Short mmCIF file of C-alpha atoms and ligand atoms in Angstrom, two decimals:
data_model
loop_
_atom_site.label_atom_id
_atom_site.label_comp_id
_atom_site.label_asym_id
_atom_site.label_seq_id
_atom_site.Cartn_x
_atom_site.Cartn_y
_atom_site.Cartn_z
CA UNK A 1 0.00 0.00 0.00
CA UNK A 2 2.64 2.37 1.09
CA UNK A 3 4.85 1.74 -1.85
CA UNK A 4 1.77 2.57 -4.12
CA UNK A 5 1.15 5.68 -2.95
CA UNK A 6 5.30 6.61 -3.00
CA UNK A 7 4.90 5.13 -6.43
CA UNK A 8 1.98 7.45 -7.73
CA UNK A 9 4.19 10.81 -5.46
CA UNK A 10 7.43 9.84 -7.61
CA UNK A 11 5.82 9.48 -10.70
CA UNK A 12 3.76 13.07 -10.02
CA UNK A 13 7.58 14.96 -10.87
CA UNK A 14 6.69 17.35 -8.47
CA UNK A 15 9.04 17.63 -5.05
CA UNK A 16 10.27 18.34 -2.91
CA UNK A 17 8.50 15.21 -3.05
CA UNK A 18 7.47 14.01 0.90
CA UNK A 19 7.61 16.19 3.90
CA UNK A 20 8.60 19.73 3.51
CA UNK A 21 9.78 20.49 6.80
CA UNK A 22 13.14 18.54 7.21
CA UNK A 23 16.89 20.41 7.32
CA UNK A 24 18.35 19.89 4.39
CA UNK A 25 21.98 18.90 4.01
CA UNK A 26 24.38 17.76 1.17
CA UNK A 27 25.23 14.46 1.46
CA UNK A 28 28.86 13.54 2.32
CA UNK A 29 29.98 11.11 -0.58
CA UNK A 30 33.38 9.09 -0.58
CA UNK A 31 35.03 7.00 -3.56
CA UNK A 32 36.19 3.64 -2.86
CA UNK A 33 37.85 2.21 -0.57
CA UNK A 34 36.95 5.16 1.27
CA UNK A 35 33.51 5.76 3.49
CA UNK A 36 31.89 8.76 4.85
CA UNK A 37 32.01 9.78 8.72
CA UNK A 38 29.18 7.90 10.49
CA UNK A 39 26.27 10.42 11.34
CA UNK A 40 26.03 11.81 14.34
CA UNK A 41 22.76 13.53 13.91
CA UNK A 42 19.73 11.88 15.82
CA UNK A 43 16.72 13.10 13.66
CA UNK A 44 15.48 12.87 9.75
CA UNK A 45 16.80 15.35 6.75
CA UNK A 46 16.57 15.90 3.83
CA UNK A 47 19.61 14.82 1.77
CA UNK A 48 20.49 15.66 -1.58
CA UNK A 49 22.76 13.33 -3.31
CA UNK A 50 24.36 14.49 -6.53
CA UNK A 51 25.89 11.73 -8.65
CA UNK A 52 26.79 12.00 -12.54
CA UNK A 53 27.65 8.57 -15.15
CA UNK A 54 30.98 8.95 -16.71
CA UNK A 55 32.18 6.54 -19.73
CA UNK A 56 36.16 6.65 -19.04
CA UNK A 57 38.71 4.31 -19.80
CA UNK A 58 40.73 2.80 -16.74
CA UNK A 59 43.23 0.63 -16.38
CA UNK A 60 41.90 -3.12 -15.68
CA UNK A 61 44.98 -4.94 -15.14
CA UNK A 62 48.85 -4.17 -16.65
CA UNK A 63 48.57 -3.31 -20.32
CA UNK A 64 45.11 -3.79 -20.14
CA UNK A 65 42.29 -0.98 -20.31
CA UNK A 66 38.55 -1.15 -20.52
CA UNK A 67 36.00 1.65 -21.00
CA UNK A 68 34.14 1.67 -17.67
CA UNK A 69 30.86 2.66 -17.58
CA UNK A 70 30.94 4.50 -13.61
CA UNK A 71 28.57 6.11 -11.47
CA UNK A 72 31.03 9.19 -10.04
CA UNK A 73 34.26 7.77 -12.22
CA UNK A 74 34.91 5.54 -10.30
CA UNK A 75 34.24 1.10 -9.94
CA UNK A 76 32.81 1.11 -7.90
CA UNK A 77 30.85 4.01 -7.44
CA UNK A 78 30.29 6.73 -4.78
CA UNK A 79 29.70 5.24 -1.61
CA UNK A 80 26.47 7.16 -0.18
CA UNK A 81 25.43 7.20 3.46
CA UNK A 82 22.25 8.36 4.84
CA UNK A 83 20.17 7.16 8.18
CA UNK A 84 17.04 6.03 8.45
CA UNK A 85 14.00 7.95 7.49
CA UNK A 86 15.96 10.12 5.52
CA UNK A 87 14.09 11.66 2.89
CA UNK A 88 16.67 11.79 -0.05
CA UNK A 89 17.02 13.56 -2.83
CA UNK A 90 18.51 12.10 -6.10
CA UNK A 91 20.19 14.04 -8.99
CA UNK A 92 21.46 12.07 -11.93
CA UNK A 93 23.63 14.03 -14.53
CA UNK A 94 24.66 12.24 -17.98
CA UNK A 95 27.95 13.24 -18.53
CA UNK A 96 27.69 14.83 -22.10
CA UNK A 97 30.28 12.51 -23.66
CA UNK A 98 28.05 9.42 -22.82
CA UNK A 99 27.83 7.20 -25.04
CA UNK A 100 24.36 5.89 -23.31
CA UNK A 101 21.38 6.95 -21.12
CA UNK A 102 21.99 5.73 -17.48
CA UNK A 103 19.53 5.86 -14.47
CA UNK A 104 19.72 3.81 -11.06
CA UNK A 105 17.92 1.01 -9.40
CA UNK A 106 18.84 1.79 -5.37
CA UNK A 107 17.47 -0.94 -3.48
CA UNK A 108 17.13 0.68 -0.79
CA UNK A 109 14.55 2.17 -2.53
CA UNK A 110 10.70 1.55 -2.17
CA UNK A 111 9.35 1.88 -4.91
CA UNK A 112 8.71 1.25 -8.81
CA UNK A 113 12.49 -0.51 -10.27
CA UNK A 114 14.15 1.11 -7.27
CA UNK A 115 14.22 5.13 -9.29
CA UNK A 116 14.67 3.74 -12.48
CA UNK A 117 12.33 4.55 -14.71
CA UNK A 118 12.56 8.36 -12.80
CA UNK A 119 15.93 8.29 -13.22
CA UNK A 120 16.64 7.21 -17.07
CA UNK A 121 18.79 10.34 -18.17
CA UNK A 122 20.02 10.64 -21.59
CA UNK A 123 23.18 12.16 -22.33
CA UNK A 124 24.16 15.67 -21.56
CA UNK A 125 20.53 15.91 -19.49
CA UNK A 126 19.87 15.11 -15.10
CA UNK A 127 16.74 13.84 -13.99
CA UNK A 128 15.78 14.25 -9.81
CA UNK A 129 13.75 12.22 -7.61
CA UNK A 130 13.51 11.31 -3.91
CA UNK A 131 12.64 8.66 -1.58
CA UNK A 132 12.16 8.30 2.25
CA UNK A 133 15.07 5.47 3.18
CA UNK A 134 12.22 3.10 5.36
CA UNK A 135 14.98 0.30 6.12
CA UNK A 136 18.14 0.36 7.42
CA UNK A 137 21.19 -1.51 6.26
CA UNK A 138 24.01 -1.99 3.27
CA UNK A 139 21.98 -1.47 0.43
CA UNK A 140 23.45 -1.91 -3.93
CA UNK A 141 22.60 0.48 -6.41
CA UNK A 142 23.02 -0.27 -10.16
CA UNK A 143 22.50 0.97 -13.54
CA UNK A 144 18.98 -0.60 -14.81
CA UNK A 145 19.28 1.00 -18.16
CA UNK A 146 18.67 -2.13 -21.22
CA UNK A 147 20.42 -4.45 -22.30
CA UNK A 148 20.67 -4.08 -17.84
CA UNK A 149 23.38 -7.00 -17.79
CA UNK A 150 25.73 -4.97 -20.01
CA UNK A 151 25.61 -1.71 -18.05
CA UNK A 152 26.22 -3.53 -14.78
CA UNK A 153 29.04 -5.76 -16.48
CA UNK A 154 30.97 -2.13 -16.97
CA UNK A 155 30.66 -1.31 -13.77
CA UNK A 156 28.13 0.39 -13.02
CA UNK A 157 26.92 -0.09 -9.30
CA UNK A 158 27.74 0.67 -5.61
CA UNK A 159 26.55 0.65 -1.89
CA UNK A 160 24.54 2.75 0.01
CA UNK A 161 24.39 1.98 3.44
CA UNK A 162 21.05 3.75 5.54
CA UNK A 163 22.24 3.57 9.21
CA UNK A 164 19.71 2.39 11.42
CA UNK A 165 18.04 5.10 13.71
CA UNK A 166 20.24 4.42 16.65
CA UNK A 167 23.41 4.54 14.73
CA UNK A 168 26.36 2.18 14.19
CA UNK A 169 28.13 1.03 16.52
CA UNK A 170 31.86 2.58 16.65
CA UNK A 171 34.78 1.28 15.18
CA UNK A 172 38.49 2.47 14.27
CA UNK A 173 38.58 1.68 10.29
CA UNK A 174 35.67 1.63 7.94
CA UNK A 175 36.76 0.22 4.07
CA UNK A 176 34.32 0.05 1.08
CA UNK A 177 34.50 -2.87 -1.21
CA UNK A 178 32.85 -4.26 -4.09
CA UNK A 179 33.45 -7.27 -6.11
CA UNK A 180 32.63 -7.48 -10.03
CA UNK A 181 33.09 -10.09 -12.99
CA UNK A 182 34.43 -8.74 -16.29
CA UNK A 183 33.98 -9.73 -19.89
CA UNK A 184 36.66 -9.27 -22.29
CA UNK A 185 37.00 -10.28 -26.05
CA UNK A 186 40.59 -11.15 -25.36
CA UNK A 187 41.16 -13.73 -22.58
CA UNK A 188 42.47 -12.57 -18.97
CA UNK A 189 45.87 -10.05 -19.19
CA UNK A 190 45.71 -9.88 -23.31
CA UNK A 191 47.23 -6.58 -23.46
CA UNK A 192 45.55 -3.54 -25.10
CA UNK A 193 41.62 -2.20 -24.76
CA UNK A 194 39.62 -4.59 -24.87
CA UNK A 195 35.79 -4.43 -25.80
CA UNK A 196 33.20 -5.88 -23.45
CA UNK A 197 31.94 -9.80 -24.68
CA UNK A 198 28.50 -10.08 -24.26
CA UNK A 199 28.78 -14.08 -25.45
CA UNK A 200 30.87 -14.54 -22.61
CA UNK A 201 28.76 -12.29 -19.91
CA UNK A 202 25.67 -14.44 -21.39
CA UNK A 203 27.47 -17.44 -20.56
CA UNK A 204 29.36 -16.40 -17.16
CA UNK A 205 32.72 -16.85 -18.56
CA UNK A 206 34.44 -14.32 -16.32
CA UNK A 207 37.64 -12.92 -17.51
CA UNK A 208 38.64 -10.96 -14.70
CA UNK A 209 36.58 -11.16 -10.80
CA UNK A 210 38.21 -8.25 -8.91
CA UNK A 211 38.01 -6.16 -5.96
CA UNK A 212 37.13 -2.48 -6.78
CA UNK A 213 37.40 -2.29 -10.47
CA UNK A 214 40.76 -3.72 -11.30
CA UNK A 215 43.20 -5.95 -10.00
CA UNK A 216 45.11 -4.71 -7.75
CA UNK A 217 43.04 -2.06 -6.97
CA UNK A 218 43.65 -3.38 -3.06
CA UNK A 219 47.03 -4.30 -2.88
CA UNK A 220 50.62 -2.79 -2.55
CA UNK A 221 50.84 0.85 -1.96
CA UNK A 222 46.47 0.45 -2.23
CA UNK A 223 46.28 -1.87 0.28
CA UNK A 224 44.02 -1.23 2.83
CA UNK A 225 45.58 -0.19 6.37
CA UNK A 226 45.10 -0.54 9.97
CA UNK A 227 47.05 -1.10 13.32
CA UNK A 228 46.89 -3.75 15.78
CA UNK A 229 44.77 -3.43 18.49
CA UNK A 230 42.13 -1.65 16.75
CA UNK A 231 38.67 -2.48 15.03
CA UNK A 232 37.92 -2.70 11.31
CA UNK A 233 34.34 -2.89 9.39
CA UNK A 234 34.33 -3.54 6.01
CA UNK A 235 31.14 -3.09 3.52
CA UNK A 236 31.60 -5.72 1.23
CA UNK A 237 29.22 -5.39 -2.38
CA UNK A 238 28.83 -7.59 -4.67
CA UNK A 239 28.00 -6.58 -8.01
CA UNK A 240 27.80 -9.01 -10.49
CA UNK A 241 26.57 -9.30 -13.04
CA UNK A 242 26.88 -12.96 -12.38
CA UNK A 243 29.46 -14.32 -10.22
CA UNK A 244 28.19 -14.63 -6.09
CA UNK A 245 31.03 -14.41 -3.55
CA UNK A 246 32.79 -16.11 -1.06
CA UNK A 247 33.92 -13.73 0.73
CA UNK A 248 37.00 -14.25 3.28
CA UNK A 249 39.76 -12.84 4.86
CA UNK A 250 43.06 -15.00 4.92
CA UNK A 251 44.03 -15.34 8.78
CA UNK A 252 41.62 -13.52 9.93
CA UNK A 253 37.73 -14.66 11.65
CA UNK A 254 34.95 -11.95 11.18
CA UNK A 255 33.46 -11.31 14.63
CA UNK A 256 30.25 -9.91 13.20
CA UNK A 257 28.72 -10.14 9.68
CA UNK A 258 25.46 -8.39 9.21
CA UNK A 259 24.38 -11.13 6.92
CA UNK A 260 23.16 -9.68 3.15
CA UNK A 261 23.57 -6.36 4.79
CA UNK A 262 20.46 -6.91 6.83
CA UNK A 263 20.10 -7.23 10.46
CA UNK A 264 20.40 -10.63 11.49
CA UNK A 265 24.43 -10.95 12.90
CA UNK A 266 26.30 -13.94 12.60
CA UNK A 267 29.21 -14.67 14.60
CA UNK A 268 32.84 -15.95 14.04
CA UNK A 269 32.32 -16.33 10.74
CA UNK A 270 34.78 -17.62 8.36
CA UNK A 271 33.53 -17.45 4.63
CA UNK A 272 30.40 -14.78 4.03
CA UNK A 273 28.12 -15.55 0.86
CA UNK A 274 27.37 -12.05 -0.75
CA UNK A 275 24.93 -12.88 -3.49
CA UNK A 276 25.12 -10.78 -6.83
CA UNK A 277 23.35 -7.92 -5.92
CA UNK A 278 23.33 -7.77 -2.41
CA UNK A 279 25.94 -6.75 0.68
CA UNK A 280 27.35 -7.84 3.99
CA UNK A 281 29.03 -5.73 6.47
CA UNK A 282 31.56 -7.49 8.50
CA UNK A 283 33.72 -6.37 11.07
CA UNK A 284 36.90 -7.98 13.33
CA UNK A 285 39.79 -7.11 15.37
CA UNK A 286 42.89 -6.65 13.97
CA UNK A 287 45.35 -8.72 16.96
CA UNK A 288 48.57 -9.63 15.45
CA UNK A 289 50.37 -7.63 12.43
CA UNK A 290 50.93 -8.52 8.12
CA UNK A 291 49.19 -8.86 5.84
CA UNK A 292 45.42 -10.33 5.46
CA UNK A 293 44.37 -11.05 2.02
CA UNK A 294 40.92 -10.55 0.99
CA UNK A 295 39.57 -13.00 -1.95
CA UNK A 296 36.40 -14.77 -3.22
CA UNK A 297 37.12 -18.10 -1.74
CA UNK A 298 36.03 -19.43 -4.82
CA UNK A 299 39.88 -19.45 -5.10
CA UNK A 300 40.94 -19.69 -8.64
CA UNK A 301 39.16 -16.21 -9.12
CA UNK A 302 41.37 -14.66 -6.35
CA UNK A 303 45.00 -16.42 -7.67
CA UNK A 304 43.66 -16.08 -11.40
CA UNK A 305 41.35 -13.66 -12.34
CA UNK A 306 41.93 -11.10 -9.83
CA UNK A 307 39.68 -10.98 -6.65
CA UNK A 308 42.46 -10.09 -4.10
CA UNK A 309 43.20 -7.37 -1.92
CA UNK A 310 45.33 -6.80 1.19
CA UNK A 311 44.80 -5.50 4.49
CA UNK A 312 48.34 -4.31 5.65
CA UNK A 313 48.04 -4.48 9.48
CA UNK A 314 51.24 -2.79 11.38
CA UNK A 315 51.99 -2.96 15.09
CA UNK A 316 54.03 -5.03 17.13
CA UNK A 317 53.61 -8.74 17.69
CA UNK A 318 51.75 -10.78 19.96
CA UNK A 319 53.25 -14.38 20.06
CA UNK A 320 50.92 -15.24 22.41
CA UNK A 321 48.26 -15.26 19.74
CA UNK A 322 50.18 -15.88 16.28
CA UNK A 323 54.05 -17.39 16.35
CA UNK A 324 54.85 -18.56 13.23
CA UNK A 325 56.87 -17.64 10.34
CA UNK A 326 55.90 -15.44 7.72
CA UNK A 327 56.55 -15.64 4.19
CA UNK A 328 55.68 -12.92 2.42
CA UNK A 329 53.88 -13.21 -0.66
CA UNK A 330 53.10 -16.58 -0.71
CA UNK A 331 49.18 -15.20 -1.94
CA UNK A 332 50.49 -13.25 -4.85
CA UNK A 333 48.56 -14.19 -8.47
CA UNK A 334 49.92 -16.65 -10.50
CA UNK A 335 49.33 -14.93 -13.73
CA UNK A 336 46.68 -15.56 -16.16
CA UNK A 337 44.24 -18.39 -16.81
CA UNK A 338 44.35 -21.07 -19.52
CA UNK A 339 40.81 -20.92 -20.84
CA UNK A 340 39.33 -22.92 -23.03
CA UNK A 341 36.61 -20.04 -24.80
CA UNK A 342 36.96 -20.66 -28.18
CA UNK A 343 34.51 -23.37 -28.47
CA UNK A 344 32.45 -23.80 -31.89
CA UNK A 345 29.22 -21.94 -31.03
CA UNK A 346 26.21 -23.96 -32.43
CA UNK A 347 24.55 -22.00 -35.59
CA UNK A 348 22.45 -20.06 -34.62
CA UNK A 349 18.52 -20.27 -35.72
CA UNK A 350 17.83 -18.50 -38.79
CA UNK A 351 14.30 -16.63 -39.46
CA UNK A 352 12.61 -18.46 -42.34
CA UNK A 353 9.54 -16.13 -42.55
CA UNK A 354 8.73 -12.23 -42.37
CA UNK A 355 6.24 -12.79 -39.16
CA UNK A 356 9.16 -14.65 -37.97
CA UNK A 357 12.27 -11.85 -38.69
CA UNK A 358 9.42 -9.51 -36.70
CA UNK A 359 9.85 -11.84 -33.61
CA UNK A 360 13.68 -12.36 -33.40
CA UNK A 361 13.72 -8.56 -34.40
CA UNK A 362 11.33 -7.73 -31.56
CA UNK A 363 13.86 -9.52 -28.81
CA UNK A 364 17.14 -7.85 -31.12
CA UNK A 365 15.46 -4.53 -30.78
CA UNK A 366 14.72 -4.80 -27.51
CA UNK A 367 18.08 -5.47 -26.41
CA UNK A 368 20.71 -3.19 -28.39
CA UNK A 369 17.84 0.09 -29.50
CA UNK A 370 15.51 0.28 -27.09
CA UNK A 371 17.72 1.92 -24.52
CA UNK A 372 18.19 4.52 -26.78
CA UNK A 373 14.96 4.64 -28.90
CA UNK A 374 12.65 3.66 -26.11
CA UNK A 375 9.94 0.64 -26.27
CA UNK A 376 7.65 2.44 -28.30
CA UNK A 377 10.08 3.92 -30.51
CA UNK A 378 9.31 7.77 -29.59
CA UNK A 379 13.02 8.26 -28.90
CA UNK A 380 13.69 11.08 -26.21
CA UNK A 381 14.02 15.02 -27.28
CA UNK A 382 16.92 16.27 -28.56
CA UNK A 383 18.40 13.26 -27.94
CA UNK A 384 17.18 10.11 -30.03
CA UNK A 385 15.37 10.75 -32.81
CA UNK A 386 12.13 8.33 -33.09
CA UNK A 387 11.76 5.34 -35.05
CA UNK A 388 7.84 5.35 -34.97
CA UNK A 389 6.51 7.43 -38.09
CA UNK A 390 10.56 8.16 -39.23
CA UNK A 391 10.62 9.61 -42.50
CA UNK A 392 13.88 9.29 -42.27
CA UNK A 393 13.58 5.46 -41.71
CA UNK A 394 10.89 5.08 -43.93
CA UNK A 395 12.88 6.71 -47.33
CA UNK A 396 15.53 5.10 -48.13
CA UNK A 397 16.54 1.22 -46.38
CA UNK A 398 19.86 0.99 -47.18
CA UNK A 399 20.93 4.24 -45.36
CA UNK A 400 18.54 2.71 -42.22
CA UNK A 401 20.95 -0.52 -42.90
CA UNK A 402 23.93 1.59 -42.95
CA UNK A 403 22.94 3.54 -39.78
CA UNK A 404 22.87 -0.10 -37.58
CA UNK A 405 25.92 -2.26 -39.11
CA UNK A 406 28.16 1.71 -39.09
CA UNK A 407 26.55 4.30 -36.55
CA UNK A 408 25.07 7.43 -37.26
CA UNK A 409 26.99 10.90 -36.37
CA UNK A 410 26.77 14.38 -37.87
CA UNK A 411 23.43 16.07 -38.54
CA UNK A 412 20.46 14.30 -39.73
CA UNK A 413 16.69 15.71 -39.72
CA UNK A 414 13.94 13.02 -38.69
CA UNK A 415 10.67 14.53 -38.85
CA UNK A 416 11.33 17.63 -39.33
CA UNK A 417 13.60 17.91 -36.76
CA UNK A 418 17.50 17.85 -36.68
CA UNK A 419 19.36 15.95 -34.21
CA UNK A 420 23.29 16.11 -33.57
CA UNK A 421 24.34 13.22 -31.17
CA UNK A 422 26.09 10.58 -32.38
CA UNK A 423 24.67 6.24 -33.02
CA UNK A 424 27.42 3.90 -32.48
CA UNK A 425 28.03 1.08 -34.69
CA UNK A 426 26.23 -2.34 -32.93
CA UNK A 427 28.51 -4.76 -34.03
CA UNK A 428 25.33 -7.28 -34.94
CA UNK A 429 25.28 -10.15 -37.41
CA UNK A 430 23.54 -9.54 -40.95
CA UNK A 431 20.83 -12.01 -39.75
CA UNK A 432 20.10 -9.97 -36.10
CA UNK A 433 20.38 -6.26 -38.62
CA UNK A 434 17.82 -7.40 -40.93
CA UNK A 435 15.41 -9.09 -38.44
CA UNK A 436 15.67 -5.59 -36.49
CA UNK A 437 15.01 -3.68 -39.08
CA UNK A 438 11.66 -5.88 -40.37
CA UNK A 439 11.15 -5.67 -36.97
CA UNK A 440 10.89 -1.68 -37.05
CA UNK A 441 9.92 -1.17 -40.57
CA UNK A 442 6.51 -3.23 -39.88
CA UNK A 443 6.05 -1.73 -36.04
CA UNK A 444 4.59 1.74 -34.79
CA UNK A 445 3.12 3.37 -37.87
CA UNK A 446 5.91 2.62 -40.14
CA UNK A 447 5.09 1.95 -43.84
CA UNK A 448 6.47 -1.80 -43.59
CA UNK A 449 8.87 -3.07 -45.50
CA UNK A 450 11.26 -6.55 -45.36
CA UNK A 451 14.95 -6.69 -45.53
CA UNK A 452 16.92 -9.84 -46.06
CA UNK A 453 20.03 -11.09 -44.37
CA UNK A 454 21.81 -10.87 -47.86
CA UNK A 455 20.46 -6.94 -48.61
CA UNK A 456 22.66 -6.49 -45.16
CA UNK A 457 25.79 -8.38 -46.29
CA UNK A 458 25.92 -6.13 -49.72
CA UNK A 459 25.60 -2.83 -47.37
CA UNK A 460 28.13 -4.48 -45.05
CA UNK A 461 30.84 -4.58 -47.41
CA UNK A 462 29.43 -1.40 -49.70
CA UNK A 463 28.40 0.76 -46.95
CA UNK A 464 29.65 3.60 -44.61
CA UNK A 465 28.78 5.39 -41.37
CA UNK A 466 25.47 7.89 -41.96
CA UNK A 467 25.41 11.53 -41.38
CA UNK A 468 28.95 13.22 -42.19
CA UNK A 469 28.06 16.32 -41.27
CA UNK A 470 25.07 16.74 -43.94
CA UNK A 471 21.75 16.76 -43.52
CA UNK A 472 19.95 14.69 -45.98
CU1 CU B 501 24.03 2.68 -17.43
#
């Protein structure tokens, strides 16, 4: 019932959205590993967070780079805190070199997809909404923009924790960490930028499982730090898109481990399971000194794909409690994996009818254009042109051909109306183009229209990016 009613309030546009009365106060936001101060107020505000999506290409592991999709430039992204029965406010900015419209799916949200559908911002445009935080705990937030599993496999996601009314307890060190699987067309450490693989995201062929974006991203001069003798709390995400984690601490026993991020405690815990989208915060004493390694016991992702980290704990000894020799670096990675990815991939089914191009279109479309040109095919202002009613579409095929197997960039009019951004080049097969493009052609008061597999492979070999700079 309640979440209704929030439902029908977000959806209204107006706000401030709940009560009017509360203080309002920036939120304090930290990048990882890094989390803000605990709160020391004891009553609600109003908080506004301010976050903005940034395409930038980072470093994912020596001589390798990948263009990260981030919420705040970094994977992951800003850590947000807020207590409960906080109303908060949420400003999404595009970052006008996006490639894509973003938006976010907070679940510590209640309410329709968690702000997504408020929150879909195309790029160079912000969108606001707000939401009273009901429950407390360690809460993901992800991009929920389609194809969803693609947006999250770039990194987009992060943890907001919503401290419970009476606060968390105190401790010395507070670290923010988030596991994530990555998809690369080369296999793990094959130097140079490599492109995200959605065949091997669809089939959970991980390249790289890491700690906060990269490997390493935790260890030597970024490992994480404390003394002995004092307390330490980690809030461990998980993002996915696939992979759930183990998560454990080499020598180390958690004391406490708010399971899933919830309430319920555990106790002298050894291994935590952090499902793909969800949390745990766990917390221990730090007793003896060097250095605890944090992995996904799931171990040959921690020794070969990357999920390590290091907590680098100084102080003197206590032989009463730990005696032995220490090697060092016994837990470094043994270099890359010997995968086996290049398996023959069965054909795949074929469209032997125009009804049935329409259907395998439908599923193309609504994976790789809908993001852009939205379900119905209105497209968004100044942004995406439509591809219901598209004169543009609608005149000539082979340039509509062109636009999918190239991009689009320059001016082009559509409607009567010019539009300046920039279509990237899908990278789909001649069979998934033409199917689309039935698809389209015959959908939302378009004049109809067929195009075959082979029309695509002439245009594929004959034809160039659309646009240039002219308008047609
Ligand atoms: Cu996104």
């Amino acid at each position: 019932m309640y979440s209704v009613l929030l439902g029908i309030l977000l959806s209204a546009a107006a706000f401030p959205v709940l009560a009017a009365s509360l203080p309002i106060e920036q939120a304090a936001l930290t990048s990882p590993p890094l989390v803000p101060p605990a709160i020391t107020r004891d009553y609600s505000a109003h908080v506004v967070v301010q976050f903005e999506t940034v395409e930038k290409v980072m470093r994912m592991t020596d001589g390798v780079y990948y263009t990260f999709w981030t919420f705040g430039g970094t994977v992951p992204g800003t850590f947000i805190r807020v207590r409960q029965g906080d109303e908060v406010e949420f400003q999404l900015s595009n970052h006008p070199d996006s490639s894509m419209p973003h938006n976010i799916d907070l679940h510590a949200v209640t309410g329709p997809g968690g702000g997504a559908a408020s929150s879909f911002t195309a790029p160079g445009h912000s969108s606001t909404f707000s939401f009273t935080a009901l429950n407390p705990g360690l809460y993901v937030y992800h991009c929920a923009t389609a194809p969803v599993g693609m947006h999250v496999a770039n990194g987009m996601y992060g943890l907001i924790l919503v401290e419970p009314e009476e606060g968390m307890t105190p401790v010395d060190r507070e670290y923010y960490v988030m596991q994530g699987d990555f998809y690369t067309k080369g296999s793990h450490g094959e130097p140079g930028l490599q492109p995200f693989d959605m065949e091997k995201a669809i089939s959970e062929q991980a390249d790289y499982v890491v700690f906060n974006g990269s490997v390493g991203a935790l260890t030597g001069e970024h490992a994480l730090k404390a003394e002995v003798g004092e307390t330490v709390r980690l809030y461990v995400g998980n993002g996915g898109p696939n992979l759930v984690s183990s998560f454990h601490v080499i020598g180390e026993i958690f004391d406490r481990v708010n399971i899933e991020g919830g309430t319920a405690i555990n106790k002298h815990v050894q291994t935590t399971l952090i499902p793909a989208g969800s949390a745990a915060i766990v917390e221990f004493g730090v007793d003896v000194p060097g250095d605890f390694i944090l992995v996904d016991h799931s171990i040959f992702r921690a020794f070969n794909k990357g999920a390590l980290g290091v907590l680098a704990v100084t102080g003197p000894e206590n032989t009463s409690i730990y005696s032995g020799k220490q090697t060092e670096g016994i837990y470094q990675p043994e270099g890359s994996t010997i995968q086996d990815v290049s398996a023959e991939a069965p054909a795949p089914v074929k469209a032997s009818s125009r009804d049935e191009q329409m259907r395998f279109g439908q599923r193309v479309y609504a994976s790789n254009c809908q993001a852009c040109h939205q379900a119905d095919g209105s497209g968004i202002p100044a942004a995406f042109p439509p591809l219901a009613n598209s004169d543009y579409l609608n005149a000539n095929h082979n340039r509509a051909i062109d636009a999918v197997l190239h991009g689009v960039n320059g001016t082009i009019v559509v409607n009567g109306i010019p539009y300046t951004s920039q279509m990237p080049s899908l990278r789909l097969d001649d069979e998934d183009v033409a199917n689309v493009l039935t698809f389209v052609l015959n959908s939302w008061d378009n004049k109809g229209g067929q195009i075959s597999p082979d029309e695509v492979a002439v245009r594929r070999k004959e034809g160039s990016a659309v646009g240039s700079g002219t308008a047609h």
